[in-house]
Coordinates of C-alpha atoms and ligand atoms in Angstrom, one line a residue:
M1 CA 23.9 15.3 0.5
S2 CA 23.4 13.0 -2.1
R3 CA 20.9 10.0 -1.8
F4 CA 21.7 5.9 -1.7
A5 CA 19.6 3.2 -3.1
Y6 CA 20.7 -0.4 -2.1
V7 CA 20.4 -3.0 -5.8
N8 CA 21.0 -6.5 -5.4
G9 CA 25.0 -6.3 -2.8
T10 CA 25.3 -2.9 -3.5
Y11 CA 24.8 0.8 -1.9
A12 CA 24.3 2.8 -5.1
R13 CA 24.0 6.9 -5.4
H14 CA 20.6 7.0 -6.5
E15 CA 20.7 8.7 -9.4
E16 CA 23.4 6.2 -10.7
A17 CA 21.7 2.9 -10.0
S18 CA 20.1 0.4 -12.2
V19 CA 19.4 -2.7 -12.8
H20 CA 19.3 -4.6 -16.5
I21 CA 17.7 -4.1 -19.2
E22 CA 16.3 -7.2 -19.1
D23 CA 15.5 -7.5 -15.8
R24 CA 12.1 -9.4 -16.3
G25 CA 10.6 -6.4 -13.8
F26 CA 11.4 -4.3 -16.6
Q27 CA 10.0 -7.0 -19.5
F28 CA 7.4 -8.3 -17.2
A29 CA 5.7 -6.9 -14.7
D30 CA 7.7 -10.1 -13.0
G31 CA 8.0 -8.9 -9.4
I32 CA 6.8 -7.6 -6.0
Y33 CA 7.0 -4.8 -3.5
E34 CA 6.2 -3.8 -0.5
V35 CA 6.3 0.0 1.1
I36 CA 6.9 0.3 4.9
Y37 CA 6.6 3.7 7.2
L38 CA 8.9 4.8 8.8
Y39 CA 8.0 7.1 11.2
K40 CA 10.7 8.9 13.4
G41 CA 13.4 6.0 13.1
R42 CA 10.8 3.5 14.2
L43 CA 10.1 0.6 11.3
I44 CA 5.8 0.7 10.8
D45 CA 4.8 -2.7 11.4
T46 CA 7.9 -4.7 9.4
E47 CA 7.4 -8.3 10.4
A48 CA 3.4 -7.8 9.0
H49 CA 5.4 -6.0 5.7
L50 CA 7.4 -8.5 4.9
D51 CA 4.7 -11.4 4.8
R52 CA 3.5 -9.8 2.9
M53 CA 6.3 -9.8 0.9
E54 CA 7.3 -13.4 1.5
R55 CA 3.7 -14.7 0.4
S56 CA 3.2 -12.2 -2.6
L57 CA 6.7 -14.3 -3.1
R58 CA 5.9 -17.4 -3.0
E59 CA 2.6 -16.5 -4.9
I60 CA 4.1 -16.5 -8.0
H61 CA 6.9 -18.7 -7.4
M62 CA 9.7 -16.8 -5.5
D63 CA 11.8 -17.4 -2.5
M64 CA 12.4 -13.7 0.0
P65 CA 15.6 -13.0 -2.4
M66 CA 17.1 -13.3 1.3
S67 CA 16.7 -13.9 5.0
R68 CA 14.6 -11.0 6.6
R69 CA 17.6 -11.5 9.4
A70 CA 19.8 -10.2 5.7
M71 CA 17.9 -7.4 5.0
M72 CA 17.0 -5.4 8.9
P73 CA 20.9 -4.3 8.4
I74 CA 20.3 -3.3 5.1
I75 CA 17.1 -1.7 5.6
K76 CA 18.8 0.1 8.6
E77 CA 21.3 1.1 6.5
L78 CA 20.2 3.4 4.0
I79 CA 18.4 4.7 6.1
R80 CA 21.3 5.2 8.1
R81 CA 23.6 7.4 4.6
N82 CA 20.4 8.5 3.9
R83 CA 19.5 10.5 6.8
L84 CA 16.6 9.8 7.3
R85 CA 14.7 9.3 10.1
T86 CA 10.1 9.7 8.5
G87 CA 9.3 8.2 4.8
L88 CA 9.3 5.3 3.5
I89 CA 11.0 2.0 2.1
Y90 CA 10.2 1.0 -1.3
M91 CA 10.9 -3.3 -1.7
Q92 CA 11.0 -4.3 -5.2
V93 CA 12.2 -7.8 -5.8
T94 CA 11.9 -9.3 -9.6
R95 CA 12.2 -12.7 -10.7
G96 CA 15.4 -11.0 -11.7
S97 CA 17.5 -10.8 -15.3
S98 CA 17.6 -13.2 -18.1
K99 CA 16.5 -13.9 -22.1
R100 CA 12.8 -12.5 -22.6
D101 CA 10.9 -15.7 -22.8
F102 CA 7.4 -15.9 -21.1
I103 CA 8.5 -19.0 -19.3
F104 CA 9.4 -18.8 -15.7
P105 CA 14.0 -18.6 -16.0
E106 CA 15.3 -21.7 -13.8
D107 CA 18.0 -20.1 -11.6
T108 CA 18.1 -16.4 -12.5
V109 CA 18.9 -14.3 -9.3
P110 CA 16.0 -12.4 -8.3
T111 CA 16.9 -8.5 -7.9
L112 CA 16.7 -6.9 -4.9
V113 CA 15.4 -2.8 -4.6
I114 CA 15.2 -1.3 -1.8
T115 CA 15.2 3.1 -1.7
A116 CA 14.6 5.1 1.0
R117 CA 12.2 8.5 0.2
R118 CA 12.3 11.6 2.9
G119 CA 8.1 12.1 4.0
A120 CA 6.6 13.5 6.1
A121 CA 5.4 12.8 9.3
F122 CA 1.6 12.0 9.7
D123 CA 0.2 14.6 11.8
P124 CA -3.6 14.0 12.8
N125 CA -3.8 18.0 12.4
K126 CA -2.5 18.8 9.2
S127 CA -3.3 15.1 7.6
L128 CA -7.5 15.3 7.8
Q129 CA -8.1 17.1 5.1
G130 CA -11.1 14.8 2.9
M131 CA -10.0 14.0 -0.9
K132 CA -12.4 13.7 -4.0
V133 CA -12.6 10.4 -5.3
M134 CA -14.5 8.6 -8.8
T135 CA -15.6 5.3 -8.7
M136 CA -14.3 3.1 -12.2
E137 CA -15.1 -0.4 -13.1
D138 CA -11.7 -2.1 -11.2
M139 CA -10.8 -3.3 -14.3
R140 CA -7.2 -4.4 -12.3
W141 CA -6.7 -8.5 -12.9
A142 CA -8.2 -11.2 -10.7
R143 CA -5.0 -11.5 -7.9
C144 CA -5.0 -8.3 -6.3
D145 CA -4.1 -10.0 -3.0
I146 CA -1.1 -10.5 -4.7
K147 CA 1.9 -7.4 -4.3
T148 CA 2.6 -7.2 -7.9
T149 CA 4.6 -4.5 -9.7
A150 CA 2.2 -4.7 -12.0
L151 CA 0.7 -1.3 -11.5
L152 CA -0.3 -0.3 -14.9
P153 CA -4.3 -0.6 -14.6
A154 CA -4.4 0.9 -11.2
S155 CA -2.3 3.7 -12.1
M156 CA -4.2 4.4 -16.0
C157 CA -7.4 4.9 -13.2
K158 CA -5.9 7.0 -11.2
Q159 CA -5.1 8.9 -13.8
V160 CA -8.4 9.4 -15.3
A161 CA -9.7 10.0 -11.8
L162 CA -7.7 13.1 -12.4
D163 CA -7.8 13.8 -15.3
A164 CA -11.8 14.5 -13.9
G165 CA -10.7 17.2 -11.5
Y166 CA -10.4 13.4 -8.4
S167 CA -7.8 13.0 -5.8
D168 CA -8.5 8.8 -6.2
A169 CA -10.2 5.9 -7.8
W170 CA -12.3 4.3 -6.0
L171 CA -12.2 0.7 -7.7
V172 CA -16.1 -1.0 -8.3
N173 CA -15.8 -5.1 -9.8
K174 CA -18.7 -6.3 -11.9
E175 CA -21.3 -6.5 -9.4
G176 CA -21.0 -3.9 -7.9
F177 CA -19.6 -3.6 -4.6
V178 CA -16.0 -1.2 -3.9
T179 CA -12.8 -2.8 -2.9
E180 CA -10.4 -0.4 -2.4
G181 CA -8.2 2.9 -3.5
T182 CA -5.5 2.9 -6.1
S183 CA -3.1 2.2 -3.8
N184 CA -5.6 1.9 -0.7
N185 CA -7.6 0.4 1.9
A186 CA -11.1 2.2 1.6
W187 CA -13.7 2.2 4.8
I188 CA -17.3 4.1 5.7
V189 CA -18.7 4.6 8.3
N190 CA -22.2 3.2 6.8
A191 CA -26.4 4.8 7.0
E192 CA -26.0 2.5 10.7
G193 CA -23.2 4.2 12.2
K194 CA -20.9 1.4 11.9
L195 CA -17.6 1.2 10.7
Q196 CA -17.0 -1.8 7.3
T197 CA -15.0 -1.7 5.0
R198 CA -14.6 -5.1 2.9
P199 CA -13.2 -8.4 4.2
P200 CA -10.2 -9.6 2.6
S201 CA -9.6 -11.7 -0.3
H202 CA -8.0 -11.8 -3.9
E203 CA -9.8 -8.7 -4.6
I204 CA -8.7 -6.3 -2.5
L205 CA -5.0 -6.0 -0.9
N206 CA -5.0 -6.8 2.6
G207 CA -3.3 -4.2 3.8
I208 CA -1.2 -4.1 6.7
T209 CA -2.5 -0.5 7.9
R210 CA -5.8 -1.9 7.2
K211 CA -5.2 -5.3 9.6
S212 CA -3.4 -2.3 12.8
I213 CA -6.5 -0.4 11.8
I214 CA -9.3 -2.4 12.5
E215 CA -7.5 -4.5 16.3
L216 CA -6.2 -0.5 16.7
A217 CA -9.7 0.3 16.7
Q218 CA -11.0 -3.2 18.4
K219 CA -9.4 -2.6 21.2
E220 CA -11.0 0.9 21.5
G221 CA -14.1 -0.8 21.4
I222 CA -15.2 0.5 18.0
E223 CA -17.4 -2.3 16.2
I224 CA -15.9 -3.2 13.1
V225 CA -17.9 -5.2 9.9
E226 CA -16.0 -6.3 7.3
K227 CA -18.2 -6.7 5.4
P228 CA -18.3 -5.6 1.3
F229 CA -20.6 -1.9 0.4
T230 CA -21.8 -0.9 -3.0
V231 CA -21.3 2.0 -4.6
E232 CA -24.8 3.4 -3.4
E233 CA -24.0 2.6 0.2
A234 CA -21.1 4.6 -0.5
Y235 CA -22.8 7.0 -1.7
N236 CA -25.7 6.3 1.5
A237 CA -22.0 6.5 3.9
R238 CA -21.7 8.9 7.0
E239 CA -18.4 9.3 6.6
A240 CA -15.4 7.5 4.3
F241 CA -11.9 7.5 4.1
V242 CA -8.7 4.8 3.1
T243 CA -5.6 3.8 5.2
S244 CA -1.9 2.1 3.5
A245 CA 1.3 2.4 4.9
S246 CA 2.1 5.9 3.0
A247 CA -1.3 7.5 3.4
C248 CA -2.0 6.2 7.0
V249 CA -5.4 7.3 6.7
K250 CA -7.2 9.6 4.7
P251 CA -10.8 11.4 4.6
V252 CA -13.2 10.8 1.7
T253 CA -15.0 13.7 1.2
Q254 CA -17.5 13.0 -2.1
I255 CA -17.7 9.8 -4.2
D256 CA -18.0 10.6 -7.5
D257 CA -21.1 13.5 -7.3
K258 CA -21.8 12.9 -4.1
V259 CA -20.9 14.7 -1.3
I260 CA -20.5 12.7 2.3
A261 CA -20.4 14.5 5.7
N262 CA -21.9 17.5 4.4
G263 CA -17.9 17.0 3.5
A264 CA -16.6 17.4 6.8
V265 CA -14.7 15.4 7.6
G266 CA -16.2 12.4 10.1
L267 CA -15.6 12.3 13.7
T268 CA -15.5 8.6 13.2
C269 CA -11.7 9.0 10.5
E270 CA -11.1 11.9 13.6
K271 CA -11.0 9.2 15.8
I272 CA -9.2 6.6 14.0
A273 CA -6.9 9.5 13.2
K274 CA -5.8 9.6 16.4
I275 CA -5.5 6.2 17.3
Y276 CA -3.5 5.5 14.8
A277 CA -0.9 8.7 15.2
D278 CA -0.6 7.4 18.7
F279 CA 0.2 4.0 17.6
L280 CA 2.8 5.6 15.5
E281 CA 3.9 7.2 18.4
K282 CA 4.9 4.2 20.0
A283 CA 5.5 1.9 17.2
Ligands
PMP301 N1 -4.5 -1.2 -1.4 C1 -4.0 -1.4 -3.0 C2 -4.9 -1.6 -3.8 C3 -2.0 -0.6 -2.3 O1 -1.7 -0.9 -3.5 C4 -2.4 -0.4 -0.7 C5 -1.3 0.6 -0.4 N2 0.0 -0.6 -1.3 C6 -3.2 -0.6 0.2 C7 -4.5 -1.0 -0.5 C8 -2.7 -1.3 1.2 O2 -1.7 -1.4 1.9 P1 -0.9 -1.3 3.2 O3 -1.8 -0.2 4.3 O4 -0.3 -2.5 3.8 O5 0.2 0.3 2.6

């Protein structure tokens, strides 16, 4: 079956879909993106993702390429054409194509690319296998709250971790606090047994999954401390895990050479995964 992608007004075969070589996304990473989880035919947290898209665009002085009312039928049509039930919807907006110049061009038509990819349905019984993460200096730029496509630093960090035998990196700022994973938000159950994740700021991407889990956990009476934690605190944590639209909830059982919770998946992580899986079923 052919895969289809949406590129600036047309549904093209995935292998033939393309943008211009002068596209500013290609030349300058001058663009932003969003990833929405499609779970059993339902788009998860669409409004929140589109809110963040609008915000990321505003921060780089761009408008939404079209209204949400116009965008939703395109996403749905792409899902239909790709016969997707569960997977990821990737959307990228760039400042468009124009003669290469560091100065933002005026009157360029933004590029909108949407792709859809089949994926597995989140199942806490299958997904909850711990991964190892390695801490490293967060050398990404200073505006990590913008979901920019300038992902080279994140990609470099993840590659270093993979080459060293880890699944991902937890990035650490100059003050020694963990910021987040290369493409996910970081959580611990701290030494006092409290669920902890750092508050949103320019140092992290404000995860939509993070936000949903905070709301869901609070409804269940689970207390959450939104406070930065150091690498040392992470080493001494009772549990650790990450969240994102593509991983949902993923346990971390080793940070550098420190094994967390004897290498087992913690009860809180299991509970959060279960709550999130229930939320996905009802979304
Ligand atoms: N932090 C970073 C750096 C990310 O790239 C992502 C996901 N792309 C997240 C956090 C998680 O965000 P969300 O839950 O919205 O997927």
